[in-house]
Every structure is written in structure tokens, then in C-alpha cells.
Amino acid sequence: MALPLFAGVSPRTLRELFVGAFLQRFPGGTTLLLEGDPVDFLYVLLEGMVELQGAWKHRETTLAVLQPVSTFNLAAVVLDSHALATARTIERSEILMLPGEALRRTMKADAEFGFAVTEELAATLNGVVRSTKNQKLRGGAERLANYLLAQCQRQGGVDKICLPYEKRLLSSLLGMTPETLSRAFVTLSRFGVEVKGPEVTVSRSPAFERFARPTSLIDNHLAFPPRLTGKVEREQGPQPLPAAPRLERNG
Amino acid sequence: MALPLFAGVSPRTLRELFVGAFLQRFPGGTTLLLEGDPVDFLYVLLEGMVELQGAWKHRETTLAVLQPVSTFNLAAVVLDSHALATARTIERSEILMLPGEALRRTMKADAEFGFAVTEELAATLNGVVRSTKNQKLRGGAERLANYLLAQCQRQGGVDKICLPYEKRLLSSLLGMTPETLSRAFVTLSRFGVEVKGPEVTVSRSPAFERFARPTSLIDNHLAFPPRLTGKVEREQGPQPLPAAPRLERNG
DNA sequence: CGCCTGGTTGAGGTGCGTCAACATGGGTGG
DNA sequence: CCACCCATGTTGACGCACCTCAACCAGGCG
């Protein structure tokens, strides 16, 4: 299995984890879990796509669209708590369901495995923090532009991509209405972005890069420079508010 | 120490963790860590307040305001990675700094401790997801209303509270400008909210509750119903989009 | 064909940001 | 003590981004 979660796990531990597990196929449009439901399983998406969505007062929004291989509900499983989002398949999907109780027990017994789970959780937290910054710091067209750049990267560094799901869903993920998304595409056409149905071609002109300004501090697909002993280069121009002096750490 | 992270840790493990640790006081306005910095320590806020903020293209926003006892940077420590947010004291603060390397080593050696760290991380993820839903699903005045309700709860169930920090900072946390926050207070005055400097009195009228509509799926201060074997009551009226049929889980 | 869903386009309203003016209060220095 | 300054907060005028509602179009399918 490609999932790093189970990479270094002993066969014995693995067998223990799989007692009471399901491997199941769901058709598209299936609601796996509602907001507020108690969570008894860790879900691992092996094939297909899953949307996580939240709702409040007749409004709803897409929190994430998962593609294989991803886990979801991990935090709720660890805390033996309730789901904060509704999970819905958006196409025929294959999903592995691991009993939460067994997962927690195994984590407490096998520190190595426990650490792997913690890494998975930390990576998810990382992603959600990035998403929050994306949402609060960028405007609609800027979010779309960076989404397109991320897709270009994910689909192999090409400049012509195919949107992996409906624009309606994309608009919700990007935090806008379908109409606004449509107009955001028009806005980006000024930078050489062309749309024909689900196909989008992105000309990576300097003007477009300057508009999107992707950064490793928001966009997951940009790798950080490797961690060495030395300092890391600072990005993006002059510091806006250097008011407070940096302090040296010493006892 | 009140921090549940260290609640069940053996003295031996604890001593190991504290090798190379600092306990340090910082004045207000001190930048502890910049976005993108490599992270070598887990920070534990013992006294004072810390703001986590993100910036992009000359814009900046507050991601969280921490009060004792809280950890930050935990995800970056686990992943041995870089900070996604700038951390700044907003008043004189006492902060415990634990070496990340030691923390990771201890997690891999002591599964019980590792699980406690994972719980802390899961709770943080929980909070950030809630914050994202708050941001995407609610308007400015609604966010303020629910913030006030949360403060009422935190300050002991009273209806007259004192804002714990400047309105300028609050506005950034709530994702708006200071001017807009000021107007949001005016909007809420229609529901009996009165502001005099940092003091706010909240009359919990039915109209106000209906406007704010706090929910355990977004607002951290509302506890979930206890987890029993039975089903949990569903909240908030008719389901908006019951299009897809709920599926029974069975092999 | 006719229907339905998803996408686009237009008109109009609203929430929120921007800019500016002004009030207030704490802190400093004369 | 007061004069002054500066940071914070408030208020008003205005513009832009985005939402809402509606009409319209295209493709898929019975």
C-alpha cells in the first residue's frame, strides 16, 4: 500500500489493525457520514473522490476534496469524538474503514506506528492552516489562479489541465458562488488563461505569476527548501511590519 | 502543570524532555518566530498572550490568539518542518521551549506520551477546522456575535465581559478591518449588545440567539453530547440538500 | 423531441474595504 | 500641571468584490 501511514508497520501490528475493518465500494453521491455523527472508523480513500463539507443556517461550503490516497476523520478518531464535516463521495469510490478503537489501541501499543499517525495528523493540520490563510488573505481570482497552478503541478508540470471535478464544486471549495467562479475565469483570461469546458490552459506569464504569487507558506505543492543547519532565505520583498525587534533565544 | 500533555508522563520521560529546554520571559510585542522559519522548539505558553499571524502580498491576518495554557508549533515540530505562521507576544509572556528533537525522540520511545501529543494535535486540528467553517459560513456580524457568546462562557457564564485584547486585534482575528468591526458592534446593538470601551454587555435575547445560532459543530465552547452507544440528535432544522440517500454501513 | 442539469451572462443589491476626518486617552517631556 | 503626540477607535463617503436573482445556452438522456 502506498500510504506512508502503514509503511513501517510490522505485519503483526497491521493484522491487529485490520480486525473488524471493512473494504467497501460506494457509488457516487453517497453520504458516508454527517456532521455531528459519532465517528467509529478511520476512513482511507483508496480510489474515487470524496468531498468534505460543512453547513450552517442553510449555507454550505466545501472544506476539502480528497483524492487517493487520503485519510479522513483521523482527528475525530483519535479524540473518540464527532465528525466536524459531512463526507460525501462525488464518484464511485473504494474506501477502507478501520475501527477507531483498534487504531487507538494500536497507537498506544506501538510507538513507531503512533508517530506515523501523528505525522499524518500534523500534515493534515498543515493543510488546513494553509487553506485558512488562502481564504483570508487572497481574493477570489487569486485563489483560483493558485488553484490552477497547483493543478498544473499535480498533473505533471503541464500547462493544459483538465479540472478533476465540476466547476460548481470547485467554486464551493474556493469559497465563492458558481457565478463568481465563472467571472473569475474571465478575469484570468486577461493573463492568458483559456477555458473550454473542463479543459483549462494556463500560460505562465510573468504577469500571471505576479498576480497569483504562489508561496510555500500557503500553497502545499511548493516544497520548502531542504532543512539544513543554516538559515532559510526569506521570501517576498520588504517585511511589512518589522516594528518589534527579533529576540535572540538564550536562557 | 495543568497541561494535559504532560499529565500521565513518567518523571523519567519528563526529565528527558526537559534536557535543553528553556523557560523564558518575553516582553510584549516580541516576535518569537517568523513565517517560514525552521522550527527547533515546541512552544508552551504558560502566561501572557501570543498572536499567530500570516501574511501575503502586503496583507496580513490573525490566525489565532493564544492564552495559557497552549502549545504552538507542534505540527511543525512533529514534521521537523517550517513555521506556517509568525508568532508574536501581545503582552509580557512566559514561555516554555522544549527541544523538538527531544520531543520526537520521546514520542517514539514512549507510546503513552506519543498518544497524548497526538491528542493535542487532533484538538488543534479540530479548532482550525472550526475556524475555517466559521470564516466561510458566517458573515462578519455573525462571527462577532458568536465570539461574544464564547467569551461570555469562558469568563464564567456572565453577560458582561471585558475584551481580553484590543479591538484592532479582534477585528483581524474575525477576518475584518477595524472599521468593519466597529460597525458590526453597531449592528449588534439592535439585539441589545452594548459597548463601552473594552466592556461589552450581551443580552441573550431569543432574537440574538437566533441571529448568532451557535453550534457545537463550529463553536468550540459548546460541548458535544456525551458519547454513548445510541444515536446523537441531529440539530438545526430541515436538511438543506438530502439529495443523496444515506447508506448503511455493512460488509 | 423535451426535459434536466450545469454553466454562463446580465442587472442590481449588499457587505465589506478604503480613505479621510475626527474623537479619545495614555504617555512623555517641558 | 499642561502641552503635545501618538495609537486606538469611531464615523462618514465612496468604491469594489461578491452575492442574488433571472434569463439564457449547451450537452446528456429518456
Coordinates of C-alpha atoms (C1' of nucleotides) in Angstrom, one line a residue:
Chain A
M1 CA 0.0 0.0 0.0
A2 CA 1.3 3.4 -1.0
L3 CA 0.1 5.1 2.2
P4 CA 3.1 6.2 4.4
L5 CA 0.9 5.7 7.4
F6 CA 1.4 1.9 7.2
A7 CA 4.9 2.0 5.6
G8 CA 7.0 0.8 8.6
V9 CA 4.3 -1.1 10.5
S10 CA 5.1 -4.7 11.5
P11 CA 2.9 -7.4 9.9
R12 CA 1.7 -8.3 13.4
T13 CA 0.6 -4.7 14.2
L14 CA -1.0 -4.5 10.8
R15 CA -3.0 -7.7 11.3
E16 CA -4.3 -6.4 14.6
L17 CA -5.4 -3.1 13.0
F18 CA -7.4 -4.9 10.3
V19 CA -9.5 -6.9 12.7
G20 CA -13.0 -5.6 12.1
A21 CA -12.0 -3.5 9.2
F22 CA -14.1 -3.0 6.0
L23 CA -13.1 -2.6 2.5
Q24 CA -16.1 -1.2 0.7
R25 CA -17.2 0.4 -2.6
F26 CA -19.6 3.2 -2.7
P27 CA -21.5 4.8 -5.6
G28 CA -21.1 8.5 -6.3
G29 CA -23.2 10.8 -4.3
T30 CA -23.2 8.6 -1.2
T31 CA -23.2 10.4 2.2
L32 CA -20.7 8.4 4.3
L33 CA -21.0 10.5 7.4
L34 CA -23.0 13.5 8.6
E35 CA -21.6 16.5 10.6
G36 CA -22.0 15.7 14.2
D37 CA -22.1 11.9 13.8
P38 CA -20.0 10.0 16.3
V39 CA -17.0 8.6 14.4
D40 CA -16.2 4.9 14.9
F41 CA -13.9 4.3 11.9
L42 CA -10.9 5.8 10.3
Y43 CA -11.6 6.2 6.6
V44 CA -9.0 5.7 4.0
L45 CA -9.9 6.7 0.4
L46 CA -8.2 4.3 -2.0
E47 CA -10.0 5.1 -5.2
G48 CA -12.5 7.8 -6.3
M49 CA -13.1 11.2 -4.7
V50 CA -14.7 12.4 -1.5
E51 CA -16.0 15.9 -0.6
L52 CA -15.9 17.2 3.0
Q53 CA -18.4 19.8 3.6
G54 CA -19.8 21.9 6.4
A55 CA -23.2 23.6 6.7
W56 CA -24.7 26.3 8.9
K57 CA -28.1 28.1 8.6
H58 CA -28.9 26.9 5.1
R59 CA -25.5 27.8 3.9
E60 CA -22.9 25.2 3.0
T61 CA -19.3 25.1 1.9
T62 CA -16.8 22.6 0.7
L63 CA -13.9 22.2 3.1
A64 CA -11.8 19.8 1.0
V65 CA -12.0 17.5 -1.9
L66 CA -10.0 14.3 -1.3
Q67 CA -8.2 12.2 -3.8
P68 CA -6.4 8.9 -3.3
V69 CA -4.6 8.1 -1.1
S70 CA -6.0 10.1 1.8
T71 CA -7.4 9.5 5.2
F72 CA -10.2 11.4 6.8
N73 CA -11.8 11.6 10.2
L74 CA -8.4 10.9 11.8
A75 CA -8.8 13.7 14.4
A76 CA -12.2 12.6 15.4
V77 CA -11.0 9.0 15.8
V78 CA -8.1 10.0 17.9
L79 CA -10.3 12.0 20.2
D80 CA -13.1 9.5 20.0
S81 CA -15.3 12.4 19.1
H82 CA -17.7 13.6 16.5
A83 CA -17.3 14.4 12.8
L84 CA -17.0 18.1 12.1
A85 CA -17.8 17.7 8.4
T86 CA -20.1 15.7 6.2
A87 CA -18.3 13.3 3.9
R88 CA -19.8 12.5 0.5
T89 CA -18.5 10.5 -2.4
I90 CA -18.5 12.5 -5.6
E91 CA -17.8 9.5 -7.8
R92 CA -17.7 5.7 -7.3
S93 CA -15.1 5.2 -4.6
E94 CA -13.3 2.5 -2.8
I95 CA -12.8 3.1 0.9
L96 CA -11.1 1.3 3.7
M97 CA -12.6 1.6 7.1
L98 CA -10.5 0.8 10.2
P99 CA -12.1 0.5 13.6
G100 CA -11.2 3.6 15.7
E101 CA -11.0 1.6 18.9
A102 CA -8.3 -0.7 17.4
L103 CA -6.5 2.3 15.9
R104 CA -6.2 4.0 19.3
R105 CA -5.2 0.8 21.0
T106 CA -2.5 0.1 18.4
M107 CA -1.2 3.6 18.7
K108 CA -0.8 3.2 22.4
A109 CA 1.0 -0.1 22.0
D110 CA 3.3 0.7 19.1
A111 CA 5.1 4.0 19.4
E112 CA 6.5 3.8 15.9
F113 CA 3.0 3.5 14.4
G114 CA 1.7 6.1 16.8
F115 CA 4.3 8.5 15.4
A116 CA 3.3 7.8 11.9
V117 CA -0.3 8.6 12.7
T118 CA 0.9 11.8 14.4
E119 CA 2.8 12.8 11.2
E120 CA -0.4 12.2 9.1
L121 CA -2.3 14.4 11.5
A122 CA 0.3 17.1 11.5
A123 CA 0.3 17.1 7.7
T124 CA -3.5 17.5 7.7
L125 CA -3.3 20.3 10.2
N126 CA -0.7 21.9 8.0
G127 CA -3.0 21.8 5.0
V128 CA -5.9 23.2 6.9
V129 CA -3.8 26.1 8.2
R130 CA -2.7 26.8 4.6
S131 CA -6.3 26.7 3.5
T132 CA -7.3 29.2 6.1
K133 CA -4.5 31.6 5.0
N134 CA -5.6 31.1 1.4
Q135 CA -9.1 32.0 2.3
K136 CA -8.4 35.0 4.5
L137 CA -5.5 36.6 2.6
R138 CA -6.4 36.1 -1.1
G139 CA -9.3 37.3 -3.2
G140 CA -11.4 35.0 -5.3
A141 CA -9.5 35.3 -8.6
E142 CA -6.2 35.0 -6.7
R143 CA -7.4 31.7 -5.1
L144 CA -8.4 30.4 -8.5
A145 CA -5.1 31.4 -10.1
N146 CA -3.2 29.5 -7.4
Y147 CA -5.5 26.5 -7.6
L148 CA -4.7 26.3 -11.3
L149 CA -1.0 26.5 -10.7
A150 CA -1.3 23.7 -8.2
Q151 CA -3.2 21.6 -10.7
C152 CA -0.6 22.2 -13.3
Q153 CA 2.0 20.9 -10.9
R154 CA 0.0 17.9 -9.8
Q155 CA -0.9 16.9 -13.4
G156 CA 2.8 16.7 -14.2
G157 CA 4.1 20.2 -14.8
V158 CA 1.9 20.7 -17.8
D159 CA 0.2 24.0 -18.8
K160 CA -3.0 22.4 -20.1
I161 CA -5.1 20.8 -17.4
C162 CA -8.4 19.1 -17.0
L163 CA -10.4 20.1 -14.0
P164 CA -10.9 17.0 -11.9
Y165 CA -14.5 17.7 -10.9
E166 CA -17.4 20.0 -11.6
K167 CA -16.9 23.8 -11.6
R168 CA -19.9 24.0 -9.1
L169 CA -17.8 22.0 -6.6
L170 CA -14.7 23.9 -7.3
S171 CA -16.4 27.2 -6.7
S172 CA -17.6 26.0 -3.3
L173 CA -14.1 24.8 -2.4
L174 CA -12.7 28.2 -3.4
G175 CA -15.3 29.9 -1.2
M176 CA -17.5 31.5 -3.9
T177 CA -20.6 31.0 -5.9
P178 CA -20.6 29.3 -9.3
E179 CA -21.3 32.7 -11.0
T180 CA -18.4 34.3 -9.3
L181 CA -16.1 31.5 -10.3
S182 CA -17.2 31.9 -13.9
R183 CA -16.4 35.6 -13.7
A184 CA -13.0 34.8 -12.0
F185 CA -12.1 32.8 -15.1
V186 CA -13.0 35.8 -17.3
T187 CA -10.8 37.9 -15.1
L188 CA -7.9 35.5 -15.5
S189 CA -8.3 35.4 -19.3
R190 CA -6.6 38.8 -19.2
F191 CA -3.5 36.8 -18.2
G192 CA -3.8 34.2 -20.9
V193 CA -6.0 31.6 -19.1
E194 CA -8.3 29.9 -21.6
V195 CA -11.2 27.7 -20.6
K196 CA -13.1 25.3 -22.8
G197 CA -15.4 23.1 -20.8
P198 CA -13.3 21.3 -18.2
E199 CA -10.1 22.0 -20.1
V200 CA -8.0 24.9 -18.9
T201 CA -4.8 26.2 -20.4
V202 CA -2.6 28.4 -18.3
S203 CA 0.1 30.5 -19.8
R204 CA 2.6 31.1 -17.1
S205 CA 3.5 34.6 -18.0
P206 CA 5.3 36.9 -15.6
A207 CA 2.2 39.0 -15.2
F208 CA 0.2 35.9 -14.2
E209 CA 2.9 34.8 -11.7
R210 CA 2.9 38.2 -10.2
F211 CA -0.8 38.1 -9.8
A212 CA -1.0 34.6 -8.3
R213 CA 2.2 34.9 -6.4
P214 CA 2.3 31.3 -5.0
T215 CA 4.3 30.8 -1.9
S216 CA 5.4 27.8 0.1
L217 CA 3.7 29.3 3.1
I218 CA 0.3 28.9 1.6
D219 CA 0.5 26.5 -1.3
N220 CA 1.1 22.9 -0.5
H221 CA 2.5 22.0 -3.8
L222 CA 5.6 24.2 -3.4
A223 CA 8.2 22.4 -1.4
F224 CA 10.1 24.1 1.3
P225 CA 13.9 24.4 0.8
P226 CA 15.5 21.4 2.4
R227 CA 16.2 21.7 6.1
L228 CA 19.9 22.2 6.7
T229 CA 21.7 23.7 9.6
G230 CA 21.8 27.2 8.0
K231 CA 19.2 29.8 7.7
V232 CA 16.4 29.8 5.2
E233 CA 16.0 32.5 2.6
R234 CA 13.2 34.9 3.4
E235 CA 10.7 35.4 0.6
Q236 CA 8.5 38.2 -0.8
G237 CA 10.0 41.6 -0.6
P238 CA 10.2 44.0 2.3
Q239 CA 8.8 43.0 5.6
P240 CA 5.5 44.8 6.2
L241 CA 5.7 45.4 9.9
P242 CA 9.2 44.9 11.4
A243 CA 8.1 47.0 14.4
A244 CA 9.1 44.6 17.1
P245 CA 12.8 43.6 17.2
R246 CA 13.7 40.0 16.8
L247 CA 14.9 38.4 20.0
E248 CA 17.8 36.0 20.4
R249 CA 16.8 32.8 22.2
N250 CA 19.0 32.2 25.2
G251 CA 18.5 31.2 28.7
Chain B
M1 CA 1.5 21.6 35.5
A2 CA -2.1 21.9 34.2
L3 CA -1.2 20.9 30.7
P4 CA -2.8 17.6 29.9
L5 CA 0.0 16.9 27.5
F6 CA 2.3 16.1 30.5
A7 CA -0.4 14.7 32.8
G8 CA 0.4 11.0 32.7
V9 CA 4.1 11.2 31.8
S10 CA 6.6 9.4 33.9
P11 CA 9.1 11.5 35.8
R12 CA 11.9 9.8 33.9
T13 CA 10.4 10.7 30.5
L14 CA 9.7 14.2 31.7
R15 CA 13.3 14.7 32.8
E16 CA 14.5 13.5 29.4
L17 CA 12.1 16.0 27.7
F18 CA 13.4 18.9 29.7
V19 CA 17.1 18.5 28.7
G20 CA 17.9 21.5 26.7
A21 CA 14.6 23.2 27.5
F22 CA 14.3 27.0 28.2
L23 CA 11.8 28.7 30.4
Q24 CA 11.8 32.3 29.3
R25 CA 10.0 35.6 29.7
F26 CA 9.4 37.9 26.8
P27 CA 8.1 41.5 26.8
G28 CA 5.0 42.3 24.8
G29 CA 5.4 42.8 21.0
T30 CA 8.2 40.3 20.7
T31 CA 8.4 38.3 17.5
L32 CA 9.2 34.8 18.6
L33 CA 9.2 33.2 15.2
L34 CA 8.7 34.3 11.6
E35 CA 6.6 32.5 8.9
G36 CA 8.9 30.1 7.1
D37 CA 11.5 29.8 9.9
P38 CA 12.7 26.3 10.6
V39 CA 11.2 25.2 14.0
D40 CA 13.5 23.7 16.6
F41 CA 11.4 24.1 19.7
L42 CA 7.9 23.3 20.8
Y43 CA 6.5 26.4 22.5
V44 CA 4.3 26.2 25.5
L45 CA 2.6 29.4 26.6
L46 CA 2.4 29.5 30.4
E47 CA 1.5 33.1 31.0
G48 CA 0.6 36.1 28.8
M49 CA -0.8 36.1 25.2
V50 CA 0.5 35.2 21.8
E51 CA -0.8 36.0 18.4
L52 CA -0.3 33.8 15.4
Q53 CA -0.4 35.7 12.2
G54 CA 0.0 35.0 8.5
A55 CA 0.9 37.5 5.7
W56 CA 0.8 37.6 1.9
K57 CA 1.3 40.4 -0.6
H58 CA 1.3 43.2 2.0
R59 CA -1.9 41.8 3.6
E60 CA -1.8 40.1 7.0
T61 CA -4.3 38.3 9.2
T62 CA -4.5 36.9 12.6
L63 CA -4.9 33.1 12.7
A64 CA -5.3 32.7 16.4
V65 CA -4.8 34.4 19.7
L66 CA -3.4 32.0 22.3
Q67 CA -4.0 32.2 26.1
P68 CA -2.4 29.9 28.7
V69 CA -2.0 27.0 28.7
S70 CA -1.5 26.4 25.0
T71 CA 1.2 24.9 22.8
F72 CA 2.1 26.2 19.4
N73 CA 4.2 25.0 16.5
L74 CA 3.5 21.4 17.4
A75 CA 2.8 20.3 13.8
A76 CA 6.0 21.9 12.6
V77 CA 8.0 20.1 15.3
V78 CA 6.5 16.8 14.6
L79 CA 7.2 17.2 10.9
D80 CA 10.6 18.8 11.6
S81 CA 9.4 21.5 9.2
H82 CA 8.9 25.2 9.0
A83 CA 6.5 27.6 10.8
L84 CA 3.4 28.5 8.8
A85 CA 2.7 31.5 11.0
T86 CA 4.5 34.3 12.7
A87 CA 4.3 34.2 16.5
R88 CA 4.2 37.4 18.4
T89 CA 3.7 38.1 22.1
I90 CA 1.0 40.7 22.6
E91 CA 1.8 41.2 26.3
R92 CA 4.6 40.1 28.7
S93 CA 4.6 36.3 28.4
E94 CA 6.2 33.3 30.0
I95 CA 7.0 30.6 27.5
L96 CA 8.5 27.1 27.9
M97 CA 10.6 25.9 24.9
L98 CA 11.1 22.2 24.5
P99 CA 13.7 21.0 22.0
G100 CA 11.9 19.4 19.0
E101 CA 14.4 16.7 18.6
A102 CA 14.0 15.5 22.1
L103 CA 10.2 15.7 21.7
R104 CA 10.2 13.5 18.6
R105 CA 12.6 11.0 20.2
T106 CA 10.5 10.8 23.3
M107 CA 7.3 10.3 21.3
K108 CA 8.9 7.3 19.5
A109 CA 10.1 5.8 22.8
D110 CA 7.0 6.3 24.9
A111 CA 3.8 5.4 23.2
E112 CA 1.7 6.8 26.0
F113 CA 3.3 10.2 25.7
G114 CA 3.1 10.0 21.9
F115 CA -0.6 9.5 22.2
A116 CA -1.0 12.5 24.4
V117 CA 0.8 14.6 21.8
T118 CA -1.4 13.2 19.1
E119 CA -4.5 14.2 21.1
E120 CA -3.1 17.7 21.5
L121 CA -2.6 17.9 17.7
A122 CA -6.0 16.5 17.0
A123 CA -7.6 19.1 19.2
T124 CA -5.7 21.8 17.4
L125 CA -6.8 20.5 14.0
N126 CA -10.3 20.4 15.4
G127 CA -10.1 24.1 16.3
V128 CA -8.7 25.1 12.9
V129 CA -11.4 23.3 11.1
R130 CA -14.0 25.0 13.2
S131 CA -12.3 28.3 12.5
T132 CA -12.5 27.6 8.7
K133 CA -16.2 26.9 8.9
N134 CA -16.7 30.0 11.0
Q135 CA -14.9 32.0 8.3
K136 CA -16.6 30.6 5.3
L137 CA -20.1 30.1 6.5
R138 CA -20.8 33.2 8.7
G139 CA -20.8 36.9 7.9
G140 CA -18.9 39.4 10.0
A141 CA -21.5 40.3 12.5
E142 CA -22.4 36.7 13.0
R143 CA -18.8 35.9 13.7
L144 CA -18.7 38.7 16.2
A145 CA -21.9 37.6 17.9
N146 CA -20.6 34.1 18.4
Y147 CA -17.2 35.4 19.6
L148 CA -19.1 37.3 22.3
L149 CA -21.1 34.3 23.3
A150 CA -17.9 32.3 23.6
Q151 CA -16.3 35.0 25.8
C152 CA -19.4 35.0 28.0
Q153 CA -18.9 31.3 28.5
R154 CA -15.2 31.5 29.1
Q155 CA -15.5 34.3 31.6
G156 CA -17.8 32.2 33.7
G157 CA -21.3 32.4 32.2
V158 CA -21.6 36.1 32.8
D159 CA -23.4 38.5 30.4
K160 CA -20.9 41.4 30.9
I161 CA -17.5 40.7 29.6
C162 CA -14.2 42.5 29.1
L163 CA -12.5 42.1 25.8
P164 CA -9.2 40.4 26.5
Y165 CA -7.2 42.3 23.9
E166 CA -7.5 45.3 21.6
K167 CA -10.4 45.6 19.1
R168 CA -7.8 46.0 16.4
L169 CA -6.5 42.5 17.0
L170 CA -10.0 41.1 17.4
S171 CA -11.0 42.5 14.0
S172 CA -8.1 40.8 12.4
L173 CA -8.9 37.5 14.2
L174 CA -12.5 37.8 13.0
G175 CA -11.4 38.4 9.4
M176 CA -12.3 42.0 9.0
T177 CA -11.0 45.6 9.3
P178 CA -11.2 47.6 12.5
E179 CA -13.8 49.9 10.9
T180 CA -16.0 46.9 9.9
L181 CA -15.7 45.5 13.5
S182 CA -16.9 48.9 14.8
R183 CA -19.9 48.8 12.5
A184 CA -20.6 45.1 13.4
F185 CA -20.9 46.3 17.1
V186 CA -23.4 48.9 15.9
T187 CA -25.3 46.2 14.1
L188 CA -25.5 44.0 17.2
S189 CA -26.7 46.9 19.3
R190 CA -30.0 46.2 17.6
F191 CA -30.0 43.0 19.7
G192 CA -29.1 44.6 23.0
V193 CA -25.3 44.5 22.8
E194 CA -23.8 47.5 24.5
V195 CA -20.1 48.5 24.2
K196 CA -18.3 50.9 26.4
G197 CA -14.5 50.8 25.7
P198 CA -13.4 47.2 26.3
E199 CA -16.6 46.3 28.3
V200 CA -19.3 44.6 26.4
T201 CA -22.7 43.5 27.8
V202 CA -24.6 40.9 25.9
S203 CA -28.3 40.5 26.5
R204 CA -29.1 36.9 25.5
S205 CA -32.4 37.6 23.9
P206 CA -34.1 35.0 21.7
A207 CA -33.5 37.3 18.7
F208 CA -29.8 37.4 19.5
E209 CA -29.6 33.7 19.8
R210 CA -31.4 33.3 16.6
F211 CA -29.0 35.6 14.9
A212 CA -25.9 34.1 16.3
R213 CA -27.1 30.5 16.2
P214 CA -24.1 28.9 17.9
T215 CA -23.5 25.2 17.2
S216 CA -21.2 22.6 18.6
L217 CA -20.1 21.9 15.0
I218 CA -18.4 25.3 14.8
D219 CA -18.1 26.8 18.2
N220 CA -15.5 25.2 20.5
H221 CA -17.1 26.3 23.7
L222 CA -20.2 24.2 23.2
A223 CA -19.7 20.7 24.3
F224 CA -20.9 17.7 22.3
P225 CA -23.5 15.5 23.9
P226 CA -21.7 12.7 25.7
R227 CA -20.7 9.7 23.6
L228 CA -23.0 6.8 24.4
T229 CA -23.9 3.8 22.3
G230 CA -27.0 5.4 20.9
K231 CA -27.6 7.9 18.1
V232 CA -27.0 11.6 18.6
E233 CA -29.8 14.1 18.0
R234 CA -29.5 16.0 14.8
E235 CA -29.5 19.8 15.0
Q236 CA -30.8 22.8 13.0
G237 CA -34.0 22.2 11.2
P238 CA -34.6 20.6 7.8
Q239 CA -31.6 19.2 5.9
P240 CA -30.8 21.6 3.1
L241 CA -29.7 19.0 0.5
P242 CA -30.8 15.5 1.3
A243 CA -30.4 14.5 -2.4
A244 CA -28.1 11.5 -1.8
P245 CA -29.6 8.6 0.2
R246 CA -27.8 7.7 3.5
L247 CA -26.1 4.3 3.2
E248 CA -26.0 1.7 5.8
R249 CA -22.5 0.5 6.7
N250 CA -22.2 -3.2 6.3
G251 CA -19.7 -5.5 4.8
Chain C
dC1 C1' -38.2 15.9 -29.1
dG2 C1' -38.4 17.7 -24.4
dC3 C1' -36.5 17.7 -20.1
dC4 C1' -33.0 18.4 -16.7
dT5 C1' -28.5 19.7 -15.0
dG6 C1' -24.6 22.6 -15.2
dG7 C1' -22.5 26.6 -16.9
dT8 C1' -22.6 31.4 -18.4
dT9 C1' -24.2 36.2 -18.7
dG10 C1' -26.5 40.3 -17.2
dA11 C1' -28.8 43.6 -13.8
dG12 C1' -29.0 45.1 -9.3
dG13 C1' -28.2 44.9 -4.3
dT14 C1' -25.1 44.4 -0.2
dG15 C1' -21.3 43.5 2.6
dC16 C1' -17.1 44.9 3.3
dG17 C1' -12.7 47.5 2.3
dT18 C1' -10.5 52.0 1.6
dC19 C1' -9.7 56.6 2.6
dA20 C1' -10.3 60.5 5.3
dA21 C1' -11.7 63.2 9.3
dC22 C1' -12.3 63.3 14.0
dA23 C1' -12.6 61.9 18.9
dT24 C1' -10.4 59.8 22.9
dG25 C1' -7.0 58.5 26.1
dG26 C1' -2.3 57.3 27.8
dG27 C1' 2.5 58.7 27.8
dT28 C1' 6.2 61.9 27.5
dG29 C1' 8.6 65.9 28.2
dG30 C1' 8.6 70.6 29.1
Chain D
dC1 C1' 0.5 70.8 35.6
dC2 C1' -0.3 71.3 30.9
dA3 C1' 1.1 70.8 26.0
dC4 C1' 1.8 67.7 22.9
dC5 C1' 2.0 63.4 20.4
dC6 C1' 0.7 59.1 19.0
dA7 C1' -2.1 55.0 18.9
dT8 C1' -6.7 53.4 19.1
dG9 C1' -11.3 53.7 17.9
dT10 C1' -15.3 55.7 15.7
dT11 C1' -17.9 57.8 11.9
dG12 C1' -18.9 59.1 7.1
dA13 C1' -18.4 58.9 2.0
dC14 C1' -17.4 56.1 -1.6
dG15 C1' -16.0 52.1 -4.5
dC16 C1' -15.2 47.3 -5.3
dA17 C1' -15.9 42.4 -4.8
dC18 C1' -19.1 39.3 -4.3
dC19 C1' -23.9 37.5 -3.8
dT20 C1' -28.7 37.1 -5.6
dC21 C1' -32.0 36.6 -8.9
dA22 C1' -33.1 35.8 -13.5
dA23 C1' -32.7 34.7 -18.3
dC24 C1' -30.4 32.0 -21.4
dC25 C1' -27.5 28.3 -23.6
dA26 C1' -25.4 23.7 -24.3
dG27 C1' -25.0 18.9 -23.6
dG28 C1' -26.8 14.3 -21.9
dC29 C1' -30.5 11.3 -21.7
dG30 C1' -35.1 9.3 -21.5

